[in-house]
Amino acid sequence: MRFPKRFFKKIVVYVIAAGCLAWVMSGVRFDELLLHMRSMHLWWVPAALIIDVLCIVSHGFRWKLLVQPVGSVALLRTIQAIYTGLFTNLILPLKPGEFVRGYLLSRWMDLPFASILPSMIAERIFDGSLLVLGIGLCTFFVSLPQKIVNAGVIVGAVILLVIGLIVLSAFADKKYSTTHTTDDVGIRKPIRRIKEFLSQFSSGMRSVWTSVRLLPVLAASMLYVFFQVLSYWMIMKAYGLHVSLWVPAVVLIIVRLGTAVPGAPANIGSYQFFCVIALTLFGIEKTMATGLAILLSLVFTIPILILGFLAFLKSGLTVSELRKGRTQMTSR
């Protein structure tokens, strides 16, 4: 009996998640862990949740700006799509939420998914650029491990490569015309779909990078990152840690780098693993670091569970549609 590759991928993902959790919980003194939890300053948690929601609002505003060149969309729609995608990542492995939010926006805007994809790539370029900038700034104030600095260099190189490919595909080569000739009649349907996808993608990429207002997008990106750092700092305050903003900034950078690879639902295992690794760099004892990692993951799951579930219900999507969503998205 042969099992599909997808099955083995899931097995690997869950084994890695279990291994990460086993390491996180190893050596933890549970009596001290409970003591830390009981002595929390809970009034910081609602403030952190509000900031976390503002983080998604700034994300939605940035996406609205980036997608404007190909069509108009309401801010509430981009926010709803983002929350639906985040909720999807909570219940399914391998982070399909990115594709889900793009699919939803393409459906609401009555556009092909390939026309929305450039705006999502642009988001990642801005995020990656700020991540590299953050690593550079943190090195002036905090002693970072060489592996983190090397990771920043790699991310920067990848960003430059992606930008080069974008320029090449969007401007240097316009052979993917949206008009069909008689030669297309004999082309098989899958090849014709690929040509259409490349045509729509190239057109959308040119629109994003020639028409978008970069300063508002950059401002929204910086707000997005600042709100994330601030919400982490507030949870640290709730946990009894009195640190500067550079500490949550470094923790956020390491967690983002560590969880960039698709993993288990809600990044369970990998999130806690890299969070503990980051916190122990600052001399925080492992039991305390583990409690804070658990608290961070629980607190920031709450708004996604509530608002994400409501956004998911309102979107009209079904779980079965989510499971085969990637095929549907690329066929639009």
Coordinates of C-alpha atoms in Angstrom, one line a residue:
M1 CA 0.0 0.0 0.0
R2 CA 1.5 3.3 -1.1
F3 CA 0.8 6.5 0.8
P4 CA 0.6 9.9 -1.0
K5 CA 3.5 12.3 -0.6
R6 CA 1.2 14.7 1.2
F7 CA 0.7 12.2 4.0
F8 CA 4.5 11.9 4.5
K9 CA 4.8 15.7 4.5
K10 CA 2.3 15.9 7.3
I11 CA 4.0 13.2 9.3
V12 CA 7.4 15.0 9.0
V13 CA 5.7 18.3 10.0
Y14 CA 4.1 16.8 13.1
V15 CA 7.2 14.8 14.1
I16 CA 9.3 18.1 14.0
A17 CA 6.6 19.9 16.0
A18 CA 6.6 17.2 18.6
G19 CA 10.4 17.2 18.8
C20 CA 10.4 21.0 19.3
L21 CA 7.8 20.8 22.1
A22 CA 9.7 18.0 23.8
W23 CA 12.9 20.1 23.8
V24 CA 10.9 23.2 25.0
M25 CA 9.4 21.3 27.9
S26 CA 12.5 19.4 28.9
G27 CA 14.2 20.5 32.1
V28 CA 11.3 22.9 32.9
R29 CA 10.4 23.2 36.6
F30 CA 6.6 23.2 36.5
D31 CA 6.1 24.5 40.0
E32 CA 8.1 27.7 39.1
L33 CA 6.2 27.8 35.8
L34 CA 2.9 27.9 37.5
L35 CA 4.2 30.5 40.0
H36 CA 5.2 32.8 37.1
M37 CA 1.8 32.4 35.6
R38 CA 0.0 33.2 38.8
S39 CA 2.0 36.4 39.4
M40 CA 1.3 37.9 36.1
H41 CA 0.1 41.6 35.7
L42 CA -3.0 40.7 33.7
W43 CA -3.9 44.3 32.8
W44 CA -1.2 44.3 30.1
V45 CA -2.9 41.5 28.2
P46 CA -6.0 43.4 26.9
A47 CA -3.7 46.3 25.8
A48 CA -1.5 43.8 23.9
L49 CA -4.6 42.3 22.3
I50 CA -5.7 45.7 21.1
I51 CA -2.3 46.4 19.7
D52 CA -2.3 43.0 18.0
V53 CA -5.6 43.9 16.2
L54 CA -4.1 47.3 15.2
C55 CA -1.3 45.3 13.7
I56 CA -3.7 43.4 11.4
V57 CA -5.5 46.7 10.6
S58 CA -2.1 48.2 9.4
H59 CA -1.5 45.0 7.5
G60 CA -4.9 45.3 5.8
F61 CA -4.3 49.0 5.0
R62 CA -0.9 48.2 3.4
W63 CA -2.4 45.4 1.3
K64 CA -5.2 47.7 0.2
L65 CA -2.6 50.2 -1.0
L66 CA -0.6 47.5 -2.8
V67 CA -3.6 46.0 -4.6
Q68 CA -5.1 49.4 -5.7
P69 CA -3.3 49.4 -9.1
V70 CA -5.3 46.4 -10.2
G71 CA -8.6 47.3 -8.5
S72 CA -10.4 49.0 -5.6
V73 CA -11.2 47.1 -2.4
A74 CA -12.6 48.1 1.0
L75 CA -10.2 48.0 4.0
L76 CA -12.6 45.7 5.8
R77 CA -12.3 43.2 3.0
T78 CA -8.5 43.0 3.2
I79 CA -8.7 42.7 7.0
Q80 CA -11.3 40.0 6.7
A81 CA -9.1 38.1 4.1
I82 CA -6.1 38.3 6.4
Y83 CA -7.9 37.1 9.5
T84 CA -9.4 34.2 7.4
G85 CA -6.0 33.3 6.2
L86 CA -4.6 33.4 9.8
F87 CA -7.5 31.2 11.0
T88 CA -6.8 28.7 8.2
N89 CA -3.2 28.5 9.4
L90 CA -4.5 27.7 12.9
I91 CA -6.4 24.6 11.7
L92 CA -4.4 23.3 8.8
P93 CA -0.7 22.5 8.5
L94 CA 1.8 24.0 6.0
K95 CA 0.4 27.5 6.1
P96 CA -2.2 27.5 3.3
G97 CA -3.6 30.7 4.7
E98 CA -1.5 32.9 2.4
F99 CA -3.2 31.3 -0.6
V100 CA -6.6 31.4 1.0
R101 CA -6.5 35.2 1.7
G102 CA -5.3 35.8 -1.9
Y103 CA -8.0 33.6 -3.3
L104 CA -10.7 35.4 -1.2
L105 CA -9.6 38.8 -2.3
S106 CA -9.5 37.7 -6.0
R107 CA -13.0 36.4 -5.6
W108 CA -14.3 39.6 -4.0
M109 CA -12.6 41.8 -6.6
D110 CA -13.6 39.5 -9.4
L111 CA -10.0 39.2 -10.6
P112 CA -7.7 36.2 -11.3
F113 CA -5.5 35.1 -8.4
A114 CA -2.5 35.9 -10.6
S115 CA -3.4 39.6 -10.5
I116 CA -3.5 39.6 -6.7
L117 CA -0.3 37.5 -6.2
P118 CA 2.1 40.5 -7.0
S119 CA 0.7 42.5 -4.2
M120 CA 1.4 39.6 -1.8
I121 CA 4.9 39.2 -3.1
A122 CA 5.4 43.0 -2.6
E123 CA 4.3 42.5 1.0
R124 CA 7.0 39.9 1.6
I125 CA 9.6 42.1 0.0
F126 CA 8.8 45.0 2.4
D127 CA 8.6 42.6 5.4
G128 CA 11.9 41.0 4.4
S129 CA 13.6 44.3 3.9
L130 CA 12.5 45.6 7.3
L131 CA 13.6 42.3 8.8
V132 CA 17.1 42.7 7.4
L133 CA 17.1 46.4 8.6
G134 CA 16.0 45.2 12.0
I135 CA 18.8 42.7 12.3
G136 CA 21.2 45.5 11.3
L137 CA 19.9 47.9 13.9
C138 CA 19.8 45.3 16.6
T139 CA 23.5 44.5 16.2
F140 CA 24.3 48.0 17.4
F141 CA 22.4 47.5 20.7
V142 CA 22.3 43.8 21.3
S143 CA 25.0 41.1 20.7
L144 CA 23.3 38.7 18.2
P145 CA 24.5 35.2 17.4
Q146 CA 26.5 35.0 14.1
K147 CA 23.9 32.6 12.8
I148 CA 21.2 35.2 13.1
V149 CA 23.4 37.8 11.3
N150 CA 24.1 35.2 8.6
A151 CA 20.4 34.5 8.2
G152 CA 19.8 38.3 7.7
V153 CA 22.5 38.3 5.0
I154 CA 20.8 35.3 3.3
V155 CA 17.3 37.0 3.5
G156 CA 18.8 40.2 2.1
A157 CA 20.4 38.3 -0.8
V158 CA 17.1 36.5 -1.5
I159 CA 15.2 39.8 -1.5
L160 CA 17.6 41.3 -4.1
L161 CA 17.3 38.1 -6.2
V162 CA 13.5 38.3 -6.1
I163 CA 13.5 42.0 -7.0
G164 CA 15.8 41.2 -9.9
L165 CA 13.5 38.5 -11.1
I166 CA 10.5 40.8 -10.7
V167 CA 12.1 43.5 -12.8
L168 CA 13.1 40.9 -15.4
S169 CA 9.6 39.3 -15.6
A170 CA 7.6 42.5 -15.4
F171 CA 9.6 44.9 -17.5
A172 CA 12.2 43.2 -19.7
D173 CA 9.9 40.6 -21.1
K174 CA 6.3 41.3 -22.2
K175 CA 5.9 38.3 -24.4
Y176 CA 3.0 37.0 -22.3
S177 CA 0.3 38.9 -24.0
T178 CA -3.3 38.7 -22.8
T179 CA -4.5 38.5 -26.4
H180 CA -4.8 35.0 -27.9
T181 CA -3.7 34.2 -31.4
T182 CA -4.8 31.4 -33.7
D183 CA -1.6 29.5 -32.6
D184 CA -3.1 29.2 -29.1
V185 CA -6.0 27.1 -30.4
G186 CA -3.8 24.1 -30.8
I187 CA -2.1 24.5 -27.4
R188 CA -3.3 22.1 -24.7
K189 CA -5.4 23.5 -21.9
P190 CA -2.8 23.3 -19.1
I191 CA -0.2 25.1 -21.2
R192 CA -2.8 27.8 -22.1
R193 CA -3.6 28.2 -18.4
I194 CA 0.1 28.7 -17.6
K195 CA 0.4 31.3 -20.3
E196 CA -2.7 33.1 -19.0
F197 CA -1.4 33.0 -15.4
L198 CA 2.0 34.4 -16.5
S199 CA 0.3 37.1 -18.5
Q200 CA -1.9 38.1 -15.5
F201 CA 1.0 37.9 -13.1
S202 CA 3.3 40.0 -15.3
S203 CA 0.6 42.6 -15.8
G204 CA -0.2 42.8 -12.1
M205 CA 3.5 43.0 -11.2
R206 CA 4.0 46.0 -13.5
S207 CA 0.9 47.7 -12.1
V208 CA 2.1 47.2 -8.5
W209 CA 5.6 48.5 -9.0
T210 CA 4.8 51.4 -11.3
S211 CA 1.6 52.7 -9.7
V212 CA 1.8 52.0 -6.0
R213 CA 2.6 54.9 -3.6
L214 CA 5.7 53.6 -1.8
L215 CA 5.8 56.1 1.1
P216 CA 2.4 55.2 2.5
V217 CA 3.1 51.5 2.0
L218 CA 6.5 51.9 3.8
A219 CA 4.8 53.8 6.6
A220 CA 2.1 51.1 7.0
S221 CA 4.8 48.4 6.9
M222 CA 6.8 50.1 9.7
L223 CA 3.6 50.5 11.8
Y224 CA 2.9 46.8 11.2
V225 CA 6.3 45.8 12.6
F226 CA 6.2 48.3 15.4
F227 CA 2.8 47.1 16.6
Q228 CA 4.1 43.5 16.6
V229 CA 7.2 44.5 18.7
L230 CA 5.0 46.6 21.1
S231 CA 2.5 43.7 21.6
Y232 CA 5.4 41.4 22.4
W233 CA 6.8 44.0 24.9
M234 CA 3.4 44.3 26.6
I235 CA 3.2 40.5 27.1
M236 CA 6.7 40.5 28.6
K237 CA 5.6 43.3 31.0
A238 CA 2.6 41.2 31.9
Y239 CA 4.9 38.3 32.6
G240 CA 7.1 40.4 34.9
L241 CA 10.0 41.1 32.5
H242 CA 11.1 44.7 32.5
V243 CA 13.1 45.0 29.2
S244 CA 13.7 47.5 26.5
L245 CA 12.0 47.3 23.1
W246 CA 15.1 45.8 21.6
V247 CA 14.5 42.5 23.4
P248 CA 11.1 41.8 21.9
A249 CA 12.4 43.1 18.6
V250 CA 15.1 40.4 18.6
V251 CA 12.7 37.8 19.8
L252 CA 10.3 38.7 16.9
I253 CA 13.1 38.5 14.4
I254 CA 14.3 35.1 15.5
V255 CA 10.7 33.7 15.7
R256 CA 9.9 35.1 12.2
L257 CA 13.0 33.6 10.7
G258 CA 12.4 30.3 12.5
T259 CA 8.8 29.9 11.5
A260 CA 9.2 31.1 7.9
V261 CA 9.2 27.4 6.8
P262 CA 5.6 26.0 6.7
G263 CA 5.0 23.7 9.7
A264 CA 2.3 22.4 12.0
P265 CA -1.0 24.3 12.5
A266 CA -0.4 27.6 14.4
N267 CA 3.3 26.9 14.2
I268 CA 3.0 24.8 17.3
G269 CA 6.3 23.5 18.4
S270 CA 8.5 25.7 16.2
Y271 CA 7.1 28.9 17.6
Q272 CA 7.8 28.0 21.2
F273 CA 11.2 26.5 20.3
F274 CA 12.5 29.7 18.6
C275 CA 10.9 31.9 21.2
V276 CA 12.7 30.1 24.0
I277 CA 16.0 30.1 22.0
A278 CA 15.6 33.9 21.5
L279 CA 14.8 34.6 25.2
T280 CA 17.6 32.5 26.6
L281 CA 20.0 34.7 24.5
F282 CA 19.3 37.5 27.0
G283 CA 20.1 35.3 30.0
I284 CA 16.4 34.5 30.8
E285 CA 16.2 31.1 32.6
K286 CA 14.6 28.4 30.5
T287 CA 11.6 27.8 32.8
M288 CA 10.7 31.4 32.7
A289 CA 11.4 31.6 28.9
T290 CA 9.1 28.5 28.3
G291 CA 6.3 30.1 30.3
L292 CA 6.6 33.3 28.3
A293 CA 6.7 31.4 25.0
I294 CA 3.5 29.6 25.9
L295 CA 1.9 32.8 27.1
L296 CA 2.8 34.6 23.8
S297 CA 1.4 31.9 21.7
L298 CA -1.8 31.6 23.7
V299 CA -2.5 35.4 23.8
F300 CA -2.0 36.0 20.1
T301 CA -4.1 33.0 19.2
I302 CA -7.1 34.5 21.0
P303 CA -7.9 37.2 18.4
I304 CA -7.3 34.9 15.5
L305 CA -9.6 32.3 17.0
I306 CA -12.4 34.8 17.6
L307 CA -12.0 37.3 14.8
G308 CA -10.6 34.8 12.4
F309 CA -13.4 32.4 12.9
L310 CA -16.0 35.1 12.4
A311 CA -14.2 36.3 9.2
F312 CA -14.1 32.7 8.0
L313 CA -17.8 32.2 8.6
K314 CA -18.6 35.5 6.8
S315 CA -16.4 34.6 3.9
G316 CA -18.6 31.7 2.8
L317 CA -15.6 29.2 2.6
T318 CA -16.0 25.6 3.7
V319 CA -13.3 23.4 5.2
S320 CA -13.4 21.1 2.1
E321 CA -12.9 24.1 -0.1
L322 CA -9.9 25.1 2.0
R323 CA -8.3 21.7 1.6
K324 CA -8.4 21.9 -2.2
G325 CA -8.0 25.6 -2.2
R326 CA -4.6 25.8 -3.9
T327 CA -5.9 24.0 -7.0
Q328 CA -8.9 26.3 -7.2
M329 CA -6.7 29.4 -6.8
T330 CA -4.3 28.6 -9.6
S331 CA -7.1 27.7 -11.9
R332 CA -8.8 31.1 -11.7

